[in-house]
Short mmCIF file of C-alpha atoms in Angstrom, two decimals:
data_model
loop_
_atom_site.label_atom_id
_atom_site.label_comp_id
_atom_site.label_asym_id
_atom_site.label_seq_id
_atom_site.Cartn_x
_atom_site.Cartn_y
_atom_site.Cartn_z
CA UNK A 155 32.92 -76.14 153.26
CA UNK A 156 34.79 -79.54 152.39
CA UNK A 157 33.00 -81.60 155.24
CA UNK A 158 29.56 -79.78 154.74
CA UNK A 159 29.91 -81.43 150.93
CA UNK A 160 30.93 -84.42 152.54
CA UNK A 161 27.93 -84.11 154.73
CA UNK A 162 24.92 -83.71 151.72
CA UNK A 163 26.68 -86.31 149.78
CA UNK A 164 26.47 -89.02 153.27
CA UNK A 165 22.71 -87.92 152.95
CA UNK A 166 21.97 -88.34 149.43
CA UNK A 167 23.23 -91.68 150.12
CA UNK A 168 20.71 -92.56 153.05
CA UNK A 169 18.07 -91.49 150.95
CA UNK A 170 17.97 -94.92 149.35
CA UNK A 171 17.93 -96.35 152.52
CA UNK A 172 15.35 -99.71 152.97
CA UNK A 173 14.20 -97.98 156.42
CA UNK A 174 11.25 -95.35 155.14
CA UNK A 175 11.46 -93.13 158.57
CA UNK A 176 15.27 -92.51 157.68
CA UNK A 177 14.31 -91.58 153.98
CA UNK A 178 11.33 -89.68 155.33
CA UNK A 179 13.85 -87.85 157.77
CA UNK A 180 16.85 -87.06 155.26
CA UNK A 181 14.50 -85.83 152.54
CA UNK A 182 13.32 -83.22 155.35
CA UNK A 183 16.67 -82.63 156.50
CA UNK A 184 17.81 -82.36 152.59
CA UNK A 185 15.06 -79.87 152.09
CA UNK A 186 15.71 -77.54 155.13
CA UNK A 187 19.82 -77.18 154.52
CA UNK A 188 18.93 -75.92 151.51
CA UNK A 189 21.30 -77.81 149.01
CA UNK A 190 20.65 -77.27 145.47
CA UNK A 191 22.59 -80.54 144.53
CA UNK A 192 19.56 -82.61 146.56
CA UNK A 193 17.13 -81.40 144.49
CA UNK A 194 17.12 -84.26 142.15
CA UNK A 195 17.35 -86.72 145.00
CA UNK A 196 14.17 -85.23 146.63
CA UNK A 197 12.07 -85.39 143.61
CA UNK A 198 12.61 -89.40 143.03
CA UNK A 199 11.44 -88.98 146.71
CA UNK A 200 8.63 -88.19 145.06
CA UNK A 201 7.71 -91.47 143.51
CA UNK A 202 9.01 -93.48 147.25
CA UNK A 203 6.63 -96.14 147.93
CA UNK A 204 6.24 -94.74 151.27
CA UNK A 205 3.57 -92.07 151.79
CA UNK A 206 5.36 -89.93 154.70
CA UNK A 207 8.64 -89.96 152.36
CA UNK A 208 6.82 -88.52 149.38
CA UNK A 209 4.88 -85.87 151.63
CA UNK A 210 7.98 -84.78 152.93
CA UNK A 211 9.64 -84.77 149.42
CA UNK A 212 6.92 -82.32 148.51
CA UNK A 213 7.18 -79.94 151.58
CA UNK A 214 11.14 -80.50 150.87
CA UNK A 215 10.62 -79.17 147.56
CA UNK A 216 8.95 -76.38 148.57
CA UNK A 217 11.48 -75.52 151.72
CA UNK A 218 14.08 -75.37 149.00
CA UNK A 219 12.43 -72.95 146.83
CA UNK A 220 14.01 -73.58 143.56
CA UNK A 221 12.06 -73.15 140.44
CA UNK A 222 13.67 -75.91 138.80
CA UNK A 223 11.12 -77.75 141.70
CA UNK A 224 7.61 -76.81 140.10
CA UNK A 225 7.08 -78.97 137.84
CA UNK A 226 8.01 -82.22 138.92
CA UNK A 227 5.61 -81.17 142.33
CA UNK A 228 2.64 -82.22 140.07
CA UNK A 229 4.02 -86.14 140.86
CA UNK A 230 2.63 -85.05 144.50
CA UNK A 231 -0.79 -83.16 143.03
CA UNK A 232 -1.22 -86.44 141.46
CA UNK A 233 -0.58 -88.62 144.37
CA UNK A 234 -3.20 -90.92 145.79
CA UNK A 235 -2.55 -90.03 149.42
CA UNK A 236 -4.40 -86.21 149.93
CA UNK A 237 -1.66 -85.21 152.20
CA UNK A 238 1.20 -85.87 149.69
CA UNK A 239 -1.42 -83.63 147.48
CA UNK A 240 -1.75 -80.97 150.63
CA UNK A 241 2.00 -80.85 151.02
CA UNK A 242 2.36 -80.35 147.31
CA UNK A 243 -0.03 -77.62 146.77
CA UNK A 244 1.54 -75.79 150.14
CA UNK A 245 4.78 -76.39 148.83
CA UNK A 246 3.60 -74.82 145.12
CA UNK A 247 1.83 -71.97 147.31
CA UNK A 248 4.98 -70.34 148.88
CA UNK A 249 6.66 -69.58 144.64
CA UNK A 250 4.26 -67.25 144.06
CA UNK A 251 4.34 -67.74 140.18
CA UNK A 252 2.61 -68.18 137.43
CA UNK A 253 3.86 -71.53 137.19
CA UNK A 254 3.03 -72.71 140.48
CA UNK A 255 -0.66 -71.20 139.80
CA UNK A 256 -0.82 -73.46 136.79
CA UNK A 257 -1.07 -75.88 139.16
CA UNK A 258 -2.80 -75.08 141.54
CA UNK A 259 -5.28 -74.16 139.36
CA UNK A 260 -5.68 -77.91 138.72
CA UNK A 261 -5.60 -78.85 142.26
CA UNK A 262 -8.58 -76.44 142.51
CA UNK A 263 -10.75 -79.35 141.73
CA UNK A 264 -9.08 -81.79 143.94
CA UNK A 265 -11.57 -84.53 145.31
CA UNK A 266 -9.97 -83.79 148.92
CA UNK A 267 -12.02 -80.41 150.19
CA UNK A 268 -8.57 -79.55 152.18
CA UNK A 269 -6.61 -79.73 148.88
CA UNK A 270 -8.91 -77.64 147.28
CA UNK A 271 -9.03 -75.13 150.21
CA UNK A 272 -5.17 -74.71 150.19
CA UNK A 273 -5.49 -74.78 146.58
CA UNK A 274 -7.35 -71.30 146.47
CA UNK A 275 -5.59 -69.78 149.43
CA UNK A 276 -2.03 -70.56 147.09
CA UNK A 277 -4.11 -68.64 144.07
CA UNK A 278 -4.81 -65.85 146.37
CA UNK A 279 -1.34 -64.80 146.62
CA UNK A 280 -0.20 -64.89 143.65
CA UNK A 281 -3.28 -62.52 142.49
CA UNK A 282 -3.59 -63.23 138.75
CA UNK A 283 -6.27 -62.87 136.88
CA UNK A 284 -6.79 -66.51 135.96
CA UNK A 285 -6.57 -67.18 140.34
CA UNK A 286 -9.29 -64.47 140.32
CA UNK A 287 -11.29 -66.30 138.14
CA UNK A 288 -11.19 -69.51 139.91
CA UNK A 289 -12.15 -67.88 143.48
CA UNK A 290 -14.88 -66.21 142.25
CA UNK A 291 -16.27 -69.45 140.77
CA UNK A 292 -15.58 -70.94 143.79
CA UNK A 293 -17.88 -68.76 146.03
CA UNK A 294 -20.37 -70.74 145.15
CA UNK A 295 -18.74 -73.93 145.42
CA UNK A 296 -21.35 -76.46 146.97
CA UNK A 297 -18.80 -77.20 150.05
CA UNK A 298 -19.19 -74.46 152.12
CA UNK A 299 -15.73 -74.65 153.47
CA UNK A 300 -14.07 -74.44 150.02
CA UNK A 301 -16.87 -71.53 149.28
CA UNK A 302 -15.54 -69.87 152.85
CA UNK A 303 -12.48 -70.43 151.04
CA UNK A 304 -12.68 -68.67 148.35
CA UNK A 305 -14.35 -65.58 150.11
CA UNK A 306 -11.46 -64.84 152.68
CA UNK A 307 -9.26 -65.65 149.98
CA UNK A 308 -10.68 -63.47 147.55
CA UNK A 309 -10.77 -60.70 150.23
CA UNK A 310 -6.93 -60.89 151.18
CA UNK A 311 -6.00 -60.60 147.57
CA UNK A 312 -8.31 -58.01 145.96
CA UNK A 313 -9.34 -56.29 149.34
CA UNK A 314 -12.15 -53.34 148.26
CA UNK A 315 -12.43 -54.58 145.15
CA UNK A 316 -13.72 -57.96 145.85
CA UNK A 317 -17.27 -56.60 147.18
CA UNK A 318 -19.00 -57.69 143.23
CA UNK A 319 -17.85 -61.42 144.13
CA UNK A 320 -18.01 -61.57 147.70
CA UNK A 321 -22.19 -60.03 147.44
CA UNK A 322 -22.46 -64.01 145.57
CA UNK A 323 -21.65 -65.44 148.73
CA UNK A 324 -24.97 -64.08 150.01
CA UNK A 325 -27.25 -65.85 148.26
CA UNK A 326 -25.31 -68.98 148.69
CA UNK A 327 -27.67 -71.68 150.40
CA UNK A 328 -25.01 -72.67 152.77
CA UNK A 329 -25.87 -70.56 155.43
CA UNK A 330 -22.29 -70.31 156.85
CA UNK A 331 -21.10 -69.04 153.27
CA UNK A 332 -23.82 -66.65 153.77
CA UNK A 333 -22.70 -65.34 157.34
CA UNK A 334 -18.80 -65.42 156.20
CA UNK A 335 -19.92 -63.53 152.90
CA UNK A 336 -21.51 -60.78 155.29
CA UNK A 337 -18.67 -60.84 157.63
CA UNK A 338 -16.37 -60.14 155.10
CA UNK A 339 -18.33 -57.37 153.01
CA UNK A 340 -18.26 -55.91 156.71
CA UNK A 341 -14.71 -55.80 156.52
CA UNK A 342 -14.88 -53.78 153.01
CA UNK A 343 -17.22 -51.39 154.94
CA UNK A 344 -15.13 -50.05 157.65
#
């Protein structure tokens, strides 16, 4: 126990480290040993000047699973690289909470289509009513992926009882959405 303390405390010390692969590397390995005490370390990886660092803060984060590590993963939602904002939102996707769908209700409307998409597949399982609300608005989203989205996503979390919302997918004039629309509502049939 003594030398695995010794251990997290020798890597919260390379985490300030001038070499951003070795920062990038202990934040990861912080993040997968699963040390509460590295928590606070990883989130000022969060503000790193190095891209890959603060990506893996966020995934870090989310390895770690601690709610205390919510909130400060909006740093990464607001991040100017869209990975750093991908690795956020999947990080905020595997909670499952309310919080966490607080924001990913804001990364929703992320300017990076792949944001957005993991956005709505993080709403889909935690299956509120306010994520219900933003994948049915989505169907119609004028990016067909993030519309495609929205309809599979909408489908794993309502099942039956997404046939009102899916039907909007029809009329969509992507025809992809369309076909994945009619795919799906096949699904409800059987």
């Amino acid at each position: 126990k003594e030398s695995q303390v010794e251990a997290v405390r020798s890597l919260l010390d390379g985490i300030a480290s001038r070499e951003p692969r070795l920062r990038r590397n202990i934040t990861a390995i912080l993040g997968g040993i699963g040390s509460k005490d590295a928590l606070p370390a990883i989130i000022s990886s969060l503000k790193d000047e190095d891209s890959d660092v603060r990506k893996a803060a966020a995934t870090a984060i989310g390895n770690l699973m601690l709610k205390e590590g919510i909130d400060p993963l909006a740093i990464a939602l607001a991040d100017e690289d869209g990975q750093v904002r991908l690795a956020g939102v999947n990080a905020l996707s595997r909670f499952q909470s309310i919080e966490a769908g607080r924001l990913l209700a804001l990364a929703s409307d992320d300017t990076d289509i792949w944001v957005r998409c993991a956005a709505l597949k993080g709403l889909s399982k935690i299956g509120d009513k306010n994520a219900e609300k933003i994948l049915s608005r989505a169907v119609m989203d004028e990016v067909g992926v993030v519309a495609i989205t929205a309809i599979e996503s909408l489908f794993a979390m309502k099942g039956v009882e997404a046939v009102e919302t899916v039907k909007k997918g029809l009329r969509h004039n992507n025809p992809d959405v369309a076909w994945a629309a009619e795919k799906t509502l096949s699904k409800i049939a059987k």
